mmCIF file of C-alpha atoms in Angstrom:
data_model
loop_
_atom_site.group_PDB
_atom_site.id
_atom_site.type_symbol
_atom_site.label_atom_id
_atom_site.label_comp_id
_atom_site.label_asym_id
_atom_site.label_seq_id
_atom_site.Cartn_x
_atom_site.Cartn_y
_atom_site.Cartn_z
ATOM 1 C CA UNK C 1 70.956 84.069 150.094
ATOM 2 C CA UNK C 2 71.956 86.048 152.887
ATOM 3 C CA UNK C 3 73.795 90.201 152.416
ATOM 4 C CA UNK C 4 77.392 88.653 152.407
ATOM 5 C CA UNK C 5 76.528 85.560 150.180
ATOM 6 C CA UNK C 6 78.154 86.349 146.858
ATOM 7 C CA UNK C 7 75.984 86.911 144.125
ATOM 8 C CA UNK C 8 77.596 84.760 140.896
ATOM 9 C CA UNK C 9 79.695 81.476 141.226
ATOM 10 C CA UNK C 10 83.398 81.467 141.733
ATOM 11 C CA UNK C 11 84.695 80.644 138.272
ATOM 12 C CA UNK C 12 87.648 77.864 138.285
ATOM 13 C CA UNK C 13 90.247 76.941 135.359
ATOM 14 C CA UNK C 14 91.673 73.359 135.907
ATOM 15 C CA UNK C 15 94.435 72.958 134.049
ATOM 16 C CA UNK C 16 95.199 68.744 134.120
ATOM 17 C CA UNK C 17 96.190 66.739 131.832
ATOM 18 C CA UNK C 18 95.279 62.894 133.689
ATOM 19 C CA UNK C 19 91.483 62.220 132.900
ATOM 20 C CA UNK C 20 91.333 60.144 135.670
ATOM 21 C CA UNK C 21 92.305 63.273 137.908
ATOM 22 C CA UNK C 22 90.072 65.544 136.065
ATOM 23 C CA UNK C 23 86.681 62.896 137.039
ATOM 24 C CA UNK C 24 87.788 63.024 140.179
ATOM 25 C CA UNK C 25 88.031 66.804 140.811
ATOM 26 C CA UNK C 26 85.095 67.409 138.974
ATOM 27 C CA UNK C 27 82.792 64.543 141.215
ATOM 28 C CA UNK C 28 84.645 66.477 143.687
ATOM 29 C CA UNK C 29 83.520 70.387 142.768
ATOM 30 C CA UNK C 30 79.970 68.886 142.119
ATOM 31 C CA UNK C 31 79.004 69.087 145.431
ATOM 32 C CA UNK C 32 79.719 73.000 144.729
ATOM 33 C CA UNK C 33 78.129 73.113 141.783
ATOM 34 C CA UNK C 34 75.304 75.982 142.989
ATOM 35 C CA UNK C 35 78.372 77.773 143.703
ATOM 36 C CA UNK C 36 81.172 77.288 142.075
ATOM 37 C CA UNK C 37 81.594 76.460 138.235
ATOM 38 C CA UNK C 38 84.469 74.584 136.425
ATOM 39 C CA UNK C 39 86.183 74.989 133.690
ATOM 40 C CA UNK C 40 88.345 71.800 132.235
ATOM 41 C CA UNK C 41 91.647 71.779 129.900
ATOM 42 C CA UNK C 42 93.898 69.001 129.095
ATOM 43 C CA UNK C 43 96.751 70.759 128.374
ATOM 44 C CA UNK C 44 98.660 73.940 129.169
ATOM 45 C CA UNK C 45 98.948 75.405 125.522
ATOM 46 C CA UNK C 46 94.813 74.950 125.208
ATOM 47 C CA UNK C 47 94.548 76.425 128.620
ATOM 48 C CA UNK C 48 96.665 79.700 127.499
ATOM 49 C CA UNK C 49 94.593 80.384 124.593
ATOM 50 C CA UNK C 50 91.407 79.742 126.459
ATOM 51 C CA UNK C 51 92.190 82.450 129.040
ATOM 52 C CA UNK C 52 93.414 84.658 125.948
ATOM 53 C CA UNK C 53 89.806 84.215 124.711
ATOM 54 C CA UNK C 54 88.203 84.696 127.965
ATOM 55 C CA UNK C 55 90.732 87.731 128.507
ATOM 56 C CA UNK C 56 89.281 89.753 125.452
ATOM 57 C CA UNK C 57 85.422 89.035 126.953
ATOM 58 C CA UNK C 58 86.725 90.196 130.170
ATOM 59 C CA UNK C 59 86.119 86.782 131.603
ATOM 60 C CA UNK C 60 88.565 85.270 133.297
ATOM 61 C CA UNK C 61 88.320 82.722 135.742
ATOM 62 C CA UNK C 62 88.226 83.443 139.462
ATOM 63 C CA UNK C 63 91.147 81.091 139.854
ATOM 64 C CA UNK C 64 92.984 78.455 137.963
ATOM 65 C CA UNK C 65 94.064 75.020 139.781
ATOM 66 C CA UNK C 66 97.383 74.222 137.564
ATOM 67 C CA UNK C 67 99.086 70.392 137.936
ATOM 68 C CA UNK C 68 102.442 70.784 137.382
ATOM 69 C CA UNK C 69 103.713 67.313 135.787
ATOM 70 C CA UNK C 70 102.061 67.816 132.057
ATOM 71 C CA UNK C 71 103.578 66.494 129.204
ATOM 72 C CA UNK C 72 104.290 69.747 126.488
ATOM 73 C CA UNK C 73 104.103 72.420 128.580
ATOM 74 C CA UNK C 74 104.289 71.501 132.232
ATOM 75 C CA UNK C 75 102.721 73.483 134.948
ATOM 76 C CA UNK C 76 105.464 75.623 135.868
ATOM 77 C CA UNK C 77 106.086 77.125 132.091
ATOM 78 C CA UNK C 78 102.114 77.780 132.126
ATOM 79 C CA UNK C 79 102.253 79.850 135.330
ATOM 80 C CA UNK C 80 105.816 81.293 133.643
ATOM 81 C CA UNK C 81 103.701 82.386 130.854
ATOM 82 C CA UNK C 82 100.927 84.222 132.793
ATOM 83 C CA UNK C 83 103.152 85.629 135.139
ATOM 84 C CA UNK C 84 104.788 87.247 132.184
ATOM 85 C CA UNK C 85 101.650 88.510 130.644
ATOM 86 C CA UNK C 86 100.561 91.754 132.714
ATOM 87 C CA UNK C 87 96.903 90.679 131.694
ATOM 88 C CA UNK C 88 97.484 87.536 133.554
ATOM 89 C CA UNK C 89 100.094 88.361 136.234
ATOM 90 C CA UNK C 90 97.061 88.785 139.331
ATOM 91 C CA UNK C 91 95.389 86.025 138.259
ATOM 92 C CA UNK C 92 95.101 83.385 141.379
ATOM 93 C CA UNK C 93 97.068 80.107 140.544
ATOM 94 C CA UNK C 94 97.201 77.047 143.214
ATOM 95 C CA UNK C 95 99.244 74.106 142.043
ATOM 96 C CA UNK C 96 96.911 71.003 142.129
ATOM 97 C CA UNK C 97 99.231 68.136 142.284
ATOM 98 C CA UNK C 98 100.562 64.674 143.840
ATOM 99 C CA UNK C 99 104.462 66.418 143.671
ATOM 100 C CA UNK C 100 105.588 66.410 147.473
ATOM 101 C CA UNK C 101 109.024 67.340 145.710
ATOM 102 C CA UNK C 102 110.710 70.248 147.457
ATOM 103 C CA UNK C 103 112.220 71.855 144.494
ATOM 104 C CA UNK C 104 109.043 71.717 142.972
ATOM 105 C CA UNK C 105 107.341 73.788 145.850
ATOM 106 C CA UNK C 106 110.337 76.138 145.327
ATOM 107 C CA UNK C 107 110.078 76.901 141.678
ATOM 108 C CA UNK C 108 106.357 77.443 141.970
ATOM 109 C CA UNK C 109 106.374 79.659 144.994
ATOM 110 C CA UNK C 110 109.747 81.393 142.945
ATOM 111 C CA UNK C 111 107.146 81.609 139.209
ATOM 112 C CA UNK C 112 104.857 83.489 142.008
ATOM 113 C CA UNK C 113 101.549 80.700 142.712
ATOM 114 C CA UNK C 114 99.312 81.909 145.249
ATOM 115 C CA UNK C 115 99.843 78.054 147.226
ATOM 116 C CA UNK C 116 100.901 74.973 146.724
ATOM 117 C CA UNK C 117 98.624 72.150 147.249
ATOM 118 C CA UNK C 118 99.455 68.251 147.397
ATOM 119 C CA UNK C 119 96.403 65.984 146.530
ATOM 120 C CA UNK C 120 95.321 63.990 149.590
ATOM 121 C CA UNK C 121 95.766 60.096 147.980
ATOM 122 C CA UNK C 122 92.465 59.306 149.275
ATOM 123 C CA UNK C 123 88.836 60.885 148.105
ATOM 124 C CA UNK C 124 87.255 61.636 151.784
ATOM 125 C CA UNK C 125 91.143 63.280 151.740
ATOM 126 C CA UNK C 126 90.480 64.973 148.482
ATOM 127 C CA UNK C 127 87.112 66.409 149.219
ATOM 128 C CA UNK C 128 88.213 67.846 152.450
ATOM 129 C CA UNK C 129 90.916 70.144 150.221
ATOM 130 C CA UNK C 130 88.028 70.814 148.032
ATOM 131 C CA UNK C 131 85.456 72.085 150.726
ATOM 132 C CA UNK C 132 88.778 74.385 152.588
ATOM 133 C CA UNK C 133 89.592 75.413 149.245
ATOM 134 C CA UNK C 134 85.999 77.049 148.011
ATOM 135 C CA UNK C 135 85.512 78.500 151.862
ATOM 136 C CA UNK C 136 89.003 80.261 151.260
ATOM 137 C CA UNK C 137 88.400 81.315 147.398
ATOM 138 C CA UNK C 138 84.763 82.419 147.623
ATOM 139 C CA UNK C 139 85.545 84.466 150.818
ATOM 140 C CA UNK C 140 88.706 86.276 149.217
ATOM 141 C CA UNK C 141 87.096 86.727 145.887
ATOM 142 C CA UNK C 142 83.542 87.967 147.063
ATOM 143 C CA UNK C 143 84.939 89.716 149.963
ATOM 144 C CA UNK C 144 81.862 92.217 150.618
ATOM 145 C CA UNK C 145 83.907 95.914 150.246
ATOM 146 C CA UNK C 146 83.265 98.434 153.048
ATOM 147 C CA UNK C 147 81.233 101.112 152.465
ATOM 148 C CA UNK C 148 83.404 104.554 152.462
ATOM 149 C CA UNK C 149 82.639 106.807 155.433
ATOM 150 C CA UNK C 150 81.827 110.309 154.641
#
C-alpha cells in the first residue's frame, strides 16, 4: 500500500429494492471487494433505521447508492428524509437507477443528491460506472489532508 492509499475500505449503503439489480451490483463491487465494502437493503424504511443504528456507533457509510423507483418509500422521500435529519444531511447520496426521466433528475438534484447516475443497460456498461465511481469516491473520501505549515 503506497502513503496516499487509504487505509480502511470505502463503506457503501445500496439502497434497491429489485434483487436482480442488487446481484448485479454486488458481482459488480466484487471486483472491489479489497477495497470497498457493501452494504445491501431492500427497502427505504429498513435502510433509514439501519443508518439510525449505524449513526449511534458512529458508523455510517461512506456513501449510499439510492434507486429511486421503490415501492413504499421511493428514493426521493429516502433522500427527503436524510436531508432533513442534520445527522444525515452531508451524507453522500448518488441515485443508482434506469430513470432517464428529466423531472426525476430535477427533483433529486432539488432533495440535494451529490449525482445522478443512469445504469448502463449492459454489464461491460455497468462495470465501467462501477470502476469511475470507486476512483471518484475513494479519492474524495480518503483525500490525504495537507499537513499545516508552521
Amino acid at each position: 500500500m503506497t502513503a496516499s492509499s487509504p487505509t480502511r475500505r470505502l463503506c457503501l449503503l445500496l439502497i434497491d429494492d429489485n434483487p436482480a439489480d442488487c446481484m448485479l451490483a454486488q458481482e459488480a463491487f466484487e471486483q472491489y471487494s479489497e477495497q470497498v465494502s457493501i452494504k445491501v437493503i431492500q427497502d427505504g424504511q429498513s435502510a433509514l433505521d439501519w443508518l439510525h443504528e449505524q449513526a449511534a456507533k458512529q458508523s455510517l457509510p461512506d456513501v449510499v447508492l439510492l434507486d429511486v423507483n421503490m415501492p413504499g418509500m421511493n428514493g426521493f422521500e429516502v433522500l427527503s428524509a436524510l436531508r432533513n435529519e442534520a445527522i444525515f444531511r452531508h451524507l453522500p447520496v448518488v441515485m443508482l437507477t434506469t430513470s432517464t426521466r428529466q423531472e426525476d433528475v430535477d427533483q433529486a438534484y432539488e432533495l440535494i443528491a451529490s449525482s445522478y447516475l443512469v445504469k448502463q443497460p449492459d454489464f461491460r456498461g455497468f462495470l465501467e460506472q462501477i470502476d469511475s465511481l470507486v476512483r471518484f469516491w475513494t479519492q474524495v473520501r480518503f483525500r490525504q489532508q495537507p499537513k499545516p505549515v508552521n
